[in-house]
Amino acid sequence: MNRSYPIFISSVASEFAAERKALKEYITRDAFLGAYFPDVFVFEIDVPARDRLPDDVYLSEIDRRAIYLSLFGKRYGRIVRDGLSATALEFRHATTTKSRPERLAFVRELPEGEDREPAMASFIGTLQPNLVYGRFSDLASLQAEVYRALVDFLKRRGALPVTPFDASPCEGASMRDISAGKVEQFLRLSKGKGRLNLSERSSPGEVLKNFHLLAGRTPTRAAVLLFGAAPNRLLPGVEVQCLRFDGREKSKPIGDQRTFVGTAFEMIESALGFVLEKIESRVGIARGGASAPVAPEIPEFVVREAIVNAVAHRDYSSRGFVQVIVFADRVEVWNPGHLPHGMSPQDLRVAHGPVPRNPLISEPLFRAGYAEKAGTGTTDMIRAAVAAGLPEPDFEQRGPHFVVTMWRDWLTPERLAALQLPDRLLSAVLFVKDRGRISNSQYQNQFRVAKRTASQDLARLAERGLIEREGTTGKGVFYRMAKGAPKEHEGHDGGQMDAARSPRGNGAPKGHKGHDRKDATRQPGRPGRKRRESP
């Protein structure tokens, strides 16, 4: 017989009365969930008598529960004790009680134009990021997020006898589906990195056996993903989707869209090539007679690491797929899944141990030099971005996806807002961010000003270090984004740190909704900037 895990549902009752009742019915009446979670406590349903103080009842009930499930929305609720609302008091008790129930938190996305009460916004900002299991907009999305979180809970408790994706035999696969050529290529690459002792003459079967990629005589899903002749035939839906948008929002028309399938190595290289094709390259200074070095505006290592992590650590049980999105001001990598239990996005900014979600996929990637085992990948990304004069990458959970954001220039939306530029100068900076460059004549036409005014405005922006001039005279002169933040915006540690840093890094709620970073000053309808040719 299955072990049962009682649940306590917490929220501002008046705001989520319908959702609390519906969740209780959904969990207890579902054929699967009800077998593991038959006891769901909702105060107004389960304690109709008011002969005891509510806080005494619900705090004692929390101690009896395996899971504390909280819903957060717009309202903070009436203060009941110690300066806290009932919801905040419950959360504090669930965090400090000796019974230590599993805490699951779900945040309702508000319609555009609505704001949370300041106390609630502040309270959500204090939550550890890994506690927020999902964001929802309606009952259907809430039920989906709760279902996923409860299944994850059961998996961690060992209550579900499931085999991990990478170790499971690949249905319908045989050794004929493994490419000998791809195995040979892997052996050569790994030997060249000095990370493999196997002979380059090892057979595919020997290599798979060495890396525990066989389930009896059947290749595992990891084996097919790494060395399959046609992985997408046996693993449908395993793909990387790459998109490019001309502006700073995810809106049509889509500038370019490609879907890459194949082995993990092939998808990583294809997605990396897509990004390098779409972002600009900078020409450095030639030294000692050598040709001038050319480097992408975002260091290649930073982009590669984000894509490798997404392919290696994504949740392959999800029906979603990895997305790599190039915007005018940033590159985002969307990965289906969450960080390992107990790890928050903030933990990625400091030294941490490696916790691979799919170890049988991660190990060959490490041997081939695509990944490391030291747990330094994200901190190395931060250092490389800062060394290039860029803000630190952002790491955040957005609903069912883990998202890495890499900035293409130092001027993030938060920094730009902090500059408090006049409207025309702000629009000019956004024009340069979207188009890549602006000339004096373009400035005159775009903002309908005289040549003298255009020259004064451009000089003013250049003096502040926001743009820099290229060319010498006449039509050959134009302005582009400055390569690094001016001194007034540098971090106290000497790097190009984000002085107006968004609360995303410390777990506070995001200032934007869904995929997009809204900006009311965005100039619509601009064509994309000129790109360099594909390498």
Short mmCIF file of C-alpha atoms in Angstrom, two decimals:
data_model
loop_
_atom_site.label_atom_id
_atom_site.label_comp_id
_atom_site.label_asym_id
_atom_site.label_seq_id
_atom_site.Cartn_x
_atom_site.Cartn_y
_atom_site.Cartn_z
CA MET A 1 0.00 0.00 0.00
CA ASN A 2 1.29 3.50 -0.86
CA ARG A 3 2.45 5.74 1.94
CA SER A 4 0.27 8.86 2.18
CA TYR A 5 1.50 12.44 2.56
CA PRO A 6 -0.95 14.94 4.12
CA ILE A 7 -1.02 18.48 2.68
CA PHE A 8 -1.77 21.88 4.24
CA ILE A 9 -2.95 24.59 1.78
CA SER A 10 -2.21 28.17 2.81
CA SER A 11 -3.16 31.53 1.28
CA VAL A 12 -5.14 34.68 1.90
CA ALA A 13 -8.49 32.90 2.17
CA SER A 14 -10.63 35.65 0.66
CA GLU A 15 -8.40 35.93 -2.41
CA PHE A 16 -8.08 32.22 -3.16
CA ALA A 17 -11.25 30.70 -1.67
CA ALA A 18 -12.30 29.10 -4.96
CA GLU A 19 -8.78 27.90 -5.79
CA ARG A 20 -8.26 26.34 -2.34
CA LYS A 21 -11.49 24.37 -2.57
CA ALA A 22 -10.81 23.34 -6.17
CA LEU A 23 -7.26 22.23 -5.35
CA LYS A 24 -8.45 20.08 -2.46
CA GLU A 25 -11.01 18.38 -4.72
CA TYR A 26 -8.52 18.03 -7.59
CA ILE A 27 -5.85 16.36 -5.46
CA THR A 28 -8.06 14.07 -3.39
CA ARG A 29 -10.31 12.95 -6.27
CA ASP A 30 -7.55 12.34 -8.83
CA ALA A 31 -6.97 8.60 -9.23
CA PHE A 32 -3.19 8.99 -9.05
CA LEU A 33 -2.70 11.92 -6.67
CA GLY A 34 -5.46 10.78 -4.34
CA ALA A 35 -3.61 7.53 -3.66
CA TYR A 36 -0.63 9.47 -2.25
CA PHE A 37 -2.33 12.67 -1.00
CA PRO A 38 -5.77 11.69 0.37
CA ASP A 39 -5.66 14.23 3.21
CA VAL A 40 -5.65 17.91 2.17
CA PHE A 41 -6.34 20.49 4.88
CA VAL A 42 -8.12 23.76 3.99
CA PHE A 43 -9.05 25.79 7.07
CA GLU A 44 -12.49 27.09 6.14
CA ILE A 45 -13.56 23.63 4.92
CA ASP A 46 -12.03 21.41 7.58
CA VAL A 47 -12.49 23.61 10.68
CA PRO A 48 -16.01 25.03 10.46
CA ALA A 49 -16.31 25.38 14.27
CA ARG A 50 -14.73 28.57 15.65
CA ASP A 51 -14.24 27.46 19.27
CA ARG A 52 -10.44 27.89 19.01
CA LEU A 53 -8.38 30.75 17.70
CA PRO A 54 -7.65 30.20 14.00
CA ASP A 55 -3.88 30.63 14.40
CA ASP A 56 -3.72 27.88 17.06
CA VAL A 57 -5.58 25.50 14.78
CA TYR A 58 -3.69 26.08 11.59
CA LEU A 59 -0.26 26.15 13.20
CA SER A 60 -0.87 22.82 14.91
CA GLU A 61 -2.18 21.41 11.64
CA ILE A 62 1.03 22.39 9.84
CA ASP A 63 3.00 20.23 12.28
CA ARG A 64 0.97 17.20 11.18
CA ARG A 65 1.55 17.70 7.46
CA ALA A 66 4.24 16.41 5.09
CA ILE A 67 3.67 19.26 2.63
CA TYR A 68 2.95 22.95 3.18
CA LEU A 69 1.50 24.35 -0.08
CA SER A 70 1.12 28.12 -0.27
CA LEU A 71 -0.52 30.41 -2.82
CA PHE A 72 0.58 34.03 -3.13
CA GLY A 73 -1.21 36.71 -5.09
CA LYS A 74 -2.12 40.37 -4.69
CA ARG A 75 -3.19 40.69 -1.05
CA TYR A 76 -1.05 40.32 2.07
CA GLY A 77 -3.96 39.83 4.46
CA ARG A 78 -4.95 41.17 7.87
CA ILE A 79 -2.24 41.35 10.53
CA VAL A 80 -2.98 38.72 13.20
CA ARG A 81 0.17 38.39 15.34
CA ASP A 82 3.77 39.59 15.58
CA GLY A 83 3.13 42.09 12.79
CA LEU A 84 2.44 39.24 10.36
CA SER A 85 -0.60 38.19 8.39
CA ALA A 86 -1.98 34.69 8.83
CA THR A 87 -0.29 33.57 5.59
CA ALA A 88 3.10 34.97 6.59
CA LEU A 89 2.73 33.51 10.07
CA GLU A 90 1.99 30.08 8.61
CA PHE A 91 4.98 30.28 6.30
CA ARG A 92 7.29 31.25 9.16
CA HIS A 93 5.98 28.33 11.22
CA ALA A 94 6.40 25.87 8.33
CA THR A 95 9.99 27.08 7.95
CA THR A 96 10.95 26.82 11.62
CA THR A 97 8.89 23.92 12.99
CA LYS A 98 10.74 20.73 13.91
CA SER A 99 8.49 18.67 11.63
CA ARG A 100 9.97 20.57 8.61
CA PRO A 101 7.24 19.94 6.01
CA GLU A 102 8.13 20.23 2.34
CA ARG A 103 7.34 23.82 1.32
CA LEU A 104 5.81 24.42 -2.10
CA ALA A 105 5.01 27.99 -3.16
CA PHE A 106 3.02 29.16 -6.18
CA VAL A 107 2.76 32.81 -7.25
CA ARG A 108 -0.18 34.12 -9.24
CA GLU A 109 0.75 36.33 -12.20
CA LEU A 110 -1.27 39.55 -12.07
CA PRO A 111 -3.01 41.08 -15.11
CA GLU A 112 -1.13 43.95 -16.71
CA GLY A 113 -1.77 47.16 -14.81
CA GLU A 114 -2.39 45.46 -11.45
CA ASP A 115 0.16 45.59 -8.63
CA ARG A 116 0.60 43.51 -5.51
CA GLU A 117 0.11 45.15 -2.15
CA PRO A 118 3.54 46.41 -1.03
CA ALA A 119 3.66 44.02 1.93
CA MET A 120 2.91 41.03 -0.33
CA ALA A 121 5.47 42.11 -2.95
CA SER A 122 8.06 42.45 -0.20
CA PHE A 123 7.13 39.08 1.28
CA ILE A 124 7.44 37.28 -2.08
CA GLY A 125 10.81 38.94 -2.51
CA THR A 126 12.08 37.27 0.67
CA LEU A 127 11.28 33.76 -0.55
CA GLN A 128 14.18 31.58 -1.55
CA PRO A 129 13.95 31.17 -5.35
CA ASN A 130 13.94 27.38 -5.18
CA LEU A 131 10.78 27.47 -3.04
CA VAL A 132 8.72 29.03 -5.83
CA TYR A 133 7.73 25.94 -7.76
CA GLY A 134 5.61 27.73 -10.31
CA ARG A 135 3.68 30.74 -11.45
CA PHE A 136 0.09 30.51 -12.57
CA SER A 137 -2.55 32.69 -14.14
CA ASP A 138 -5.71 30.59 -13.77
CA LEU A 139 -6.95 27.41 -12.11
CA ALA A 140 -5.86 25.16 -14.97
CA SER A 141 -2.28 26.40 -14.89
CA LEU A 142 -2.25 26.16 -11.08
CA GLN A 143 -3.40 22.55 -11.19
CA ALA A 144 -0.71 21.72 -13.76
CA GLU A 145 2.02 23.32 -11.63
CA VAL A 146 0.81 21.57 -8.47
CA TYR A 147 0.66 18.21 -10.25
CA ARG A 148 4.24 18.56 -11.45
CA ALA A 149 5.48 19.64 -8.02
CA LEU A 150 3.77 16.74 -6.25
CA VAL A 151 5.17 14.23 -8.74
CA ASP A 152 8.65 15.70 -8.16
CA PHE A 153 8.09 15.33 -4.41
CA LEU A 154 7.19 11.66 -4.81
CA LYS A 155 10.23 11.04 -6.99
CA ARG A 156 12.57 12.58 -4.41
CA ARG A 157 11.00 10.49 -1.67
CA GLY A 158 11.50 7.34 -3.73
CA ALA A 159 7.76 6.73 -3.73
CA LEU A 160 7.64 6.38 -7.52
CA PRO A 161 9.67 3.45 -8.85
CA VAL A 162 10.77 5.22 -12.04
CA THR A 163 14.01 4.89 -13.97
CA PRO A 164 15.71 8.19 -14.86
CA PHE A 165 15.48 9.30 -18.48
CA ASP A 166 19.15 8.82 -19.25
CA ALA A 167 19.34 5.31 -17.75
CA SER A 168 16.10 4.00 -19.29
CA PRO A 169 16.36 1.63 -22.27
CA CYS A 170 15.41 3.39 -25.50
CA GLU A 171 12.30 1.66 -26.79
CA GLY A 172 12.78 0.25 -30.28
CA ALA A 173 16.55 0.88 -30.32
CA SER A 174 19.35 -1.57 -31.03
CA MET A 175 23.08 -1.26 -31.65
CA ARG A 176 22.25 -0.68 -35.32
CA ASP A 177 20.91 2.72 -34.27
CA ILE A 178 24.29 3.75 -32.85
CA SER A 179 26.60 5.53 -35.29
CA ALA A 180 30.09 4.05 -35.30
CA GLY A 181 31.38 7.24 -36.92
CA LYS A 182 30.01 9.42 -34.13
CA VAL A 183 31.52 7.12 -31.51
CA GLU A 184 34.91 7.32 -33.27
CA GLN A 185 34.67 11.12 -33.41
CA PHE A 186 33.92 11.19 -29.67
CA LEU A 187 36.91 8.97 -28.92
CA ARG A 188 39.27 11.19 -30.90
CA LEU A 189 37.94 14.36 -29.25
CA SER A 190 38.08 12.92 -25.72
CA LYS A 191 41.57 11.51 -26.21
CA GLY A 192 42.68 14.89 -27.50
CA LYS A 193 41.35 16.52 -24.32
CA GLY A 194 43.28 13.99 -22.24
CA ARG A 195 40.11 12.85 -20.50
CA LEU A 196 39.74 9.28 -21.75
CA ASN A 197 41.90 6.18 -21.44
CA LEU A 198 39.94 4.01 -23.86
CA SER A 199 41.62 3.05 -27.11
CA GLU A 200 40.49 4.93 -30.19
CA ARG A 201 39.87 1.49 -31.70
CA SER A 202 37.25 0.62 -29.09
CA SER A 203 34.00 -0.66 -30.58
CA PRO A 204 30.72 1.23 -30.07
CA GLY A 205 29.58 -1.57 -27.74
CA GLU A 206 32.70 -1.22 -25.61
CA VAL A 207 32.28 2.55 -25.38
CA LEU A 208 28.61 2.29 -24.40
CA LYS A 209 29.39 -0.35 -21.81
CA ASN A 210 32.20 1.77 -20.36
CA PHE A 211 29.82 4.71 -19.87
CA HIS A 212 26.92 2.54 -18.57
CA LEU A 213 24.84 3.33 -21.65
CA LEU A 214 23.46 -0.17 -22.16
CA ALA A 215 20.39 -1.67 -20.48
CA GLY A 216 21.20 -5.30 -21.10
CA ARG A 217 21.78 -5.29 -24.86
CA THR A 218 19.59 -2.26 -25.52
CA PRO A 219 21.09 1.22 -25.83
CA THR A 220 19.75 3.64 -23.24
CA ARG A 221 18.12 6.92 -24.15
CA ALA A 222 21.38 8.64 -23.21
CA ALA A 223 23.27 6.43 -25.68
CA VAL A 224 20.89 7.34 -28.50
CA LEU A 225 20.99 11.05 -27.60
CA LEU A 226 24.80 11.05 -27.58
CA PHE A 227 25.69 8.67 -30.42
CA GLY A 228 22.50 7.86 -32.33
CA ALA A 229 22.49 7.81 -36.10
CA ALA A 230 19.11 9.58 -36.05
CA PRO A 231 18.19 10.41 -32.42
CA ASN A 232 15.02 12.31 -33.34
CA ARG A 233 13.50 9.12 -34.81
CA LEU A 234 13.70 7.32 -31.48
CA LEU A 235 13.46 10.38 -29.22
CA PRO A 236 10.80 12.57 -30.89
CA GLY A 237 10.56 16.09 -29.56
CA VAL A 238 14.16 16.22 -28.33
CA GLU A 239 15.32 19.33 -30.13
CA VAL A 240 16.74 22.82 -29.74
CA GLN A 241 14.66 25.63 -31.20
CA CYS A 242 16.55 28.81 -32.11
CA LEU A 243 14.86 32.15 -32.80
CA ARG A 244 15.97 35.69 -33.57
CA PHE A 245 13.86 38.79 -32.98
CA ASP A 246 14.84 42.21 -34.33
CA GLY A 247 13.78 44.07 -31.21
CA ARG A 248 13.86 43.53 -27.47
CA GLU A 249 10.55 41.69 -27.20
CA LYS A 250 9.27 38.29 -28.22
CA SER A 251 6.85 39.45 -30.90
CA LYS A 252 6.16 38.74 -34.55
CA PRO A 253 7.49 38.88 -37.15
CA ILE A 254 10.20 36.39 -36.21
CA GLY A 255 13.46 37.40 -37.88
CA ASP A 256 14.74 33.84 -38.14
CA GLN A 257 13.66 30.49 -36.72
CA ARG A 258 15.40 27.13 -36.97
CA THR A 259 14.93 23.81 -35.23
CA PHE A 260 17.98 21.63 -34.68
CA VAL A 261 17.83 17.89 -34.00
CA GLY A 262 20.54 15.24 -33.81
CA THR A 263 22.92 14.15 -31.08
CA ALA A 264 23.54 16.29 -28.01
CA PHE A 265 26.88 17.34 -29.53
CA GLU A 266 25.25 18.30 -32.85
CA MET A 267 22.45 20.30 -31.24
CA ILE A 268 24.94 22.21 -29.08
CA GLU A 269 27.18 23.10 -32.03
CA SER A 270 24.23 24.07 -34.25
CA ALA A 271 22.67 26.31 -31.60
CA LEU A 272 26.04 27.92 -30.83
CA GLY A 273 26.59 28.59 -34.52
CA PHE A 274 23.14 30.19 -34.78
CA VAL A 275 23.91 32.64 -31.96
CA LEU A 276 27.38 33.52 -33.27
CA GLU A 277 25.85 34.17 -36.69
CA LYS A 278 23.27 36.57 -35.25
CA ILE A 279 25.30 38.60 -32.77
CA GLU A 280 27.99 41.07 -33.78
CA SER A 281 31.74 40.57 -33.68
CA ARG A 282 34.24 43.06 -32.34
CA VAL A 283 37.63 43.64 -33.94
CA GLY A 284 40.39 43.98 -31.37
CA ILE A 285 43.79 45.65 -31.60
CA ALA A 286 46.50 43.98 -33.68
CA ARG A 287 49.75 43.48 -31.80
CA GLY A 288 53.20 42.72 -33.10
CA GLY A 289 52.17 42.73 -36.74
CA ALA A 290 49.57 40.01 -36.27
CA SER A 291 46.11 40.37 -37.74
CA ALA A 292 43.55 42.00 -35.48
CA PRO A 293 41.61 39.48 -33.35
CA VAL A 294 37.87 39.14 -33.92
CA ALA A 295 35.59 38.09 -31.04
CA PRO A 296 31.81 37.94 -30.64
CA GLU A 297 30.25 40.65 -28.49
CA ILE A 298 29.26 37.96 -25.95
CA PRO A 299 32.24 35.68 -25.28
CA GLU A 300 31.78 32.38 -27.11
CA PHE A 301 32.50 30.46 -23.90
CA VAL A 302 29.57 32.13 -22.13
CA VAL A 303 27.10 31.23 -24.89
CA ARG A 304 28.45 27.69 -25.22
CA GLU A 305 28.24 27.04 -21.48
CA ALA A 306 24.60 28.19 -21.33
CA ILE A 307 23.63 25.93 -24.24
CA VAL A 308 25.59 22.93 -22.96
CA ASN A 309 23.95 23.27 -19.55
CA ALA A 310 20.49 23.43 -21.13
CA VAL A 311 21.04 20.28 -23.22
CA ALA A 312 22.79 18.35 -20.46
CA HIS A 313 20.59 19.26 -17.51
CA ARG A 314 17.11 19.77 -19.00
CA ASP A 315 14.16 17.71 -17.76
CA TYR A 316 13.75 15.20 -20.57
CA SER A 317 10.48 13.96 -19.10
CA SER A 318 8.99 17.35 -20.02
CA ARG A 319 7.28 17.78 -23.38
CA GLY A 320 8.99 21.13 -23.73
CA PHE A 321 12.24 21.78 -25.56
CA VAL A 322 15.28 23.99 -25.24
CA GLN A 323 14.87 27.46 -26.77
CA VAL A 324 17.77 29.76 -27.66
CA ILE A 325 16.49 33.26 -28.38
CA VAL A 326 18.53 36.16 -29.78
CA PHE A 327 17.12 39.64 -29.05
CA ALA A 328 18.56 43.00 -29.99
CA ASP A 329 20.02 43.46 -26.50
CA ARG A 330 20.41 39.95 -25.08
CA VAL A 331 20.45 36.20 -25.67
CA GLU A 332 18.21 33.93 -23.59
CA VAL A 333 18.44 30.15 -23.18
CA TRP A 334 15.24 28.49 -21.96
CA ASN A 335 15.58 25.06 -20.40
CA PRO A 336 12.60 22.86 -19.41
CA GLY A 337 13.03 21.97 -15.76
CA HIS A 338 14.20 23.27 -12.41
CA LEU A 339 17.45 23.40 -10.51
CA PRO A 340 18.18 20.38 -8.28
CA HIS A 341 16.17 20.36 -5.08
CA GLY A 342 17.73 22.61 -2.47
CA MET A 343 19.65 24.75 -4.99
CA SER A 344 18.60 28.29 -5.86
CA PRO A 345 19.60 30.55 -8.78
CA GLN A 346 21.62 32.61 -6.31
CA ASP A 347 23.74 29.51 -5.54
CA LEU A 348 24.97 29.57 -9.15
CA ARG A 349 26.76 32.84 -8.48
CA VAL A 350 29.12 31.29 -5.92
CA ALA A 351 31.28 28.17 -5.81
CA HIS A 352 29.10 25.05 -5.65
CA GLY A 353 29.35 21.35 -6.24
CA PRO A 354 28.16 19.74 -9.48
CA VAL A 355 24.69 18.15 -9.33
CA PRO A 356 23.93 16.81 -12.82
CA ARG A 357 20.29 15.99 -13.56
CA ASN A 358 21.31 13.50 -16.25
CA PRO A 359 24.70 12.10 -15.19
CA LEU A 360 24.89 9.54 -18.02
CA ILE A 361 24.56 12.39 -20.53
CA SER A 362 26.83 14.77 -18.64
CA GLU A 363 29.76 12.35 -18.29
CA PRO A 364 30.52 11.93 -22.04
CA LEU A 365 30.04 15.70 -22.50
CA PHE A 366 32.70 16.20 -19.83
CA ARG A 367 35.09 13.71 -21.44
CA ALA A 368 34.72 15.49 -24.78
CA GLY A 369 35.50 18.87 -23.18
CA TYR A 370 31.99 20.30 -23.42
CA ALA A 371 31.43 20.47 -19.68
CA GLU A 372 33.27 20.45 -16.38
CA LYS A 373 32.71 18.56 -13.15
CA ALA A 374 34.00 21.24 -10.81
CA GLY A 375 30.72 23.16 -10.55
CA THR A 376 32.50 26.28 -11.85
CA GLY A 377 30.64 26.69 -15.15
CA THR A 378 28.28 29.45 -14.05
CA THR A 379 30.90 31.34 -12.03
CA ASP A 380 33.24 31.12 -15.04
CA MET A 381 30.42 32.53 -17.20
CA ILE A 382 30.09 35.47 -14.81
CA ARG A 383 33.83 36.18 -14.84
CA ALA A 384 34.04 35.95 -18.63
CA ALA A 385 31.08 38.30 -19.14
CA VAL A 386 32.46 40.86 -16.67
CA ALA A 387 35.92 40.67 -18.31
CA ALA A 388 34.26 41.51 -21.64
CA GLY A 389 32.66 44.64 -20.15
CA LEU A 390 29.19 43.08 -19.92
CA PRO A 391 26.77 42.67 -17.01
CA GLU A 392 26.68 39.35 -15.21
CA PRO A 393 24.34 36.80 -16.79
CA ASP A 394 20.97 36.41 -15.09
CA PHE A 395 19.83 33.02 -13.78
CA GLU A 396 16.16 32.68 -12.93
CA GLN A 397 13.22 30.32 -12.79
CA ARG A 398 10.28 31.36 -14.99
CA GLY A 399 7.46 28.90 -14.42
CA PRO A 400 8.45 25.48 -15.74
CA HIS A 401 11.62 26.82 -17.42
CA PHE A 402 15.04 27.74 -16.09
CA VAL A 403 16.30 30.76 -18.02
CA VAL A 404 19.81 32.14 -18.53
CA THR A 405 20.05 35.70 -19.89
CA MET A 406 23.31 36.95 -21.46
CA TRP A 407 23.48 40.67 -22.24
CA ARG A 408 24.89 41.92 -25.55
CA ASP A 409 25.94 45.29 -24.13
CA TRP A 410 26.42 46.78 -20.69
CA LEU A 411 23.26 48.92 -20.76
CA THR A 412 20.55 46.69 -19.27
CA PRO A 413 16.95 48.00 -18.89
CA GLU A 414 17.56 48.61 -15.17
CA ARG A 415 20.69 50.66 -15.82
CA LEU A 416 19.04 52.60 -18.63
CA ALA A 417 16.10 53.52 -16.39
CA ALA A 418 18.50 54.67 -13.67
CA LEU A 419 20.13 57.16 -16.08
CA GLN A 420 16.88 59.19 -16.25
CA LEU A 421 17.62 60.44 -19.77
CA PRO A 422 15.32 62.93 -21.52
CA ASP A 423 12.83 61.20 -23.80
CA ARG A 424 14.63 61.94 -27.09
CA LEU A 425 18.01 60.81 -25.81
CA LEU A 426 16.46 57.69 -24.32
CA SER A 427 14.82 56.89 -27.66
CA ALA A 428 18.15 57.48 -29.41
CA VAL A 429 19.93 54.96 -27.18
CA LEU A 430 17.16 52.41 -27.79
CA PHE A 431 17.48 53.06 -31.55
CA VAL A 432 21.19 52.24 -31.40
CA LYS A 433 20.52 49.14 -29.29
CA ASP A 434 17.98 47.89 -31.84
CA ARG A 435 19.76 48.92 -35.06
CA GLY A 436 23.38 48.63 -33.95
CA ARG A 437 24.41 52.10 -35.13
CA ILE A 438 23.17 55.58 -36.01
CA SER A 439 24.54 58.40 -38.17
CA ASN A 440 23.89 62.11 -37.87
CA SER A 441 21.54 62.08 -40.86
CA GLN A 442 19.64 59.09 -39.46
CA TYR A 443 19.29 60.96 -36.15
CA GLN A 444 17.87 64.00 -37.95
CA ASN A 445 15.32 61.91 -39.86
CA GLN A 446 14.34 59.69 -36.95
CA PHE A 447 13.74 62.52 -34.47
CA ARG A 448 12.99 65.37 -36.88
CA VAL A 449 15.65 67.72 -35.58
CA ALA A 450 18.21 69.99 -37.21
CA LYS A 451 21.73 68.83 -37.91
CA ARG A 452 23.13 71.01 -35.14
CA THR A 453 20.72 69.50 -32.59
CA ALA A 454 21.57 65.98 -33.77
CA SER A 455 25.29 66.72 -33.39
CA GLN A 456 24.78 68.12 -29.88
CA ASP A 457 22.66 65.14 -28.78
CA LEU A 458 25.10 62.57 -30.15
CA ALA A 459 28.04 64.38 -28.56
CA ARG A 460 26.19 64.48 -25.24
CA LEU A 461 25.54 60.72 -25.32
CA ALA A 462 29.15 60.08 -26.31
CA GLU A 463 30.43 62.26 -23.45
CA ARG A 464 28.40 60.20 -21.01
CA GLY A 465 29.99 57.05 -22.39
CA LEU A 466 26.74 55.57 -23.71
CA ILE A 467 27.75 55.52 -27.39
CA GLU A 468 31.06 55.84 -29.18
CA ARG A 469 31.98 57.42 -32.48
CA GLU A 470 33.47 55.47 -35.37
CA GLY A 471 34.80 56.90 -38.61
CA THR A 472 36.50 60.24 -39.27
CA THR A 473 34.55 62.61 -41.50
CA GLY A 474 31.39 62.99 -43.52
CA LYS A 475 29.16 60.03 -44.30
CA GLY A 476 31.70 57.63 -42.81
CA VAL A 477 30.93 58.82 -39.28
CA PHE A 478 28.43 56.88 -37.18
CA TYR A 479 27.84 55.95 -33.55
CA ARG A 480 27.41 52.55 -31.92
CA MET A 481 26.91 51.31 -28.35
CA ALA A 482 29.93 51.79 -26.12
CA LYS A 483 31.79 48.54 -25.50
CA GLY A 484 31.85 48.91 -21.73
CA ALA A 485 30.22 50.86 -18.95
CA PRO A 486 31.70 54.29 -18.19
CA LYS A 487 33.48 54.75 -14.88
CA GLU A 488 30.40 56.13 -13.15
CA HIS A 489 28.63 52.80 -13.73
CA GLU A 490 31.41 50.39 -12.82
CA GLY A 491 30.96 48.12 -9.82
CA HIS A 492 32.92 48.68 -6.64
CA ASP A 493 35.03 45.60 -7.36
CA GLY A 494 36.41 47.12 -10.57
CA GLY A 495 34.33 44.99 -12.94
CA GLN A 496 31.42 46.15 -15.05
CA MET A 497 28.89 45.23 -12.41
CA ASP A 498 25.22 46.16 -12.50
CA ALA A 499 24.87 49.22 -10.28
CA ALA A 500 21.10 49.25 -10.67
CA ARG A 501 20.76 45.53 -10.35
CA SER A 502 17.34 43.95 -10.80
CA PRO A 503 15.93 42.00 -7.82
CA ARG A 504 15.95 38.88 -9.99
CA GLY A 505 19.33 37.87 -8.56
CA ASN A 506 18.07 37.66 -4.97
CA GLY A 507 14.79 35.92 -5.57
CA ALA A 508 12.51 38.94 -5.68
CA PRO A 509 9.60 38.89 -8.11
CA LYS A 510 10.43 39.82 -11.68
CA GLY A 511 9.44 43.21 -13.02
CA HIS A 512 8.22 41.77 -16.29
CA LYS A 513 5.66 39.20 -17.26
CA GLY A 514 6.26 35.99 -19.17
CA HIS A 515 8.99 35.93 -21.81
CA ASP A 516 9.21 39.65 -22.56
CA ARG A 517 10.88 42.69 -21.09
CA LYS A 518 8.38 45.46 -21.89
CA ASP A 519 9.58 48.95 -22.72
CA ALA A 520 7.10 51.68 -23.53
CA THR A 521 9.76 53.67 -25.39
CA ARG A 522 10.58 50.93 -27.90
CA GLN A 523 10.48 52.13 -31.49
CA PRO A 524 8.53 49.47 -33.45
CA GLY A 525 8.99 48.22 -36.94
CA ARG A 526 12.74 48.50 -37.32
CA PRO A 527 14.66 46.10 -39.55
CA GLY A 528 17.45 44.05 -38.02
CA ARG A 529 21.03 45.19 -37.96
CA LYS A 530 23.60 43.96 -40.45
CA ARG A 531 25.03 40.65 -39.30
CA ARG A 532 28.35 39.06 -39.99
CA GLU A 533 28.47 35.97 -42.13
CA SER A 534 28.17 32.54 -40.57
CA PRO A 535 31.55 31.08 -39.60
#
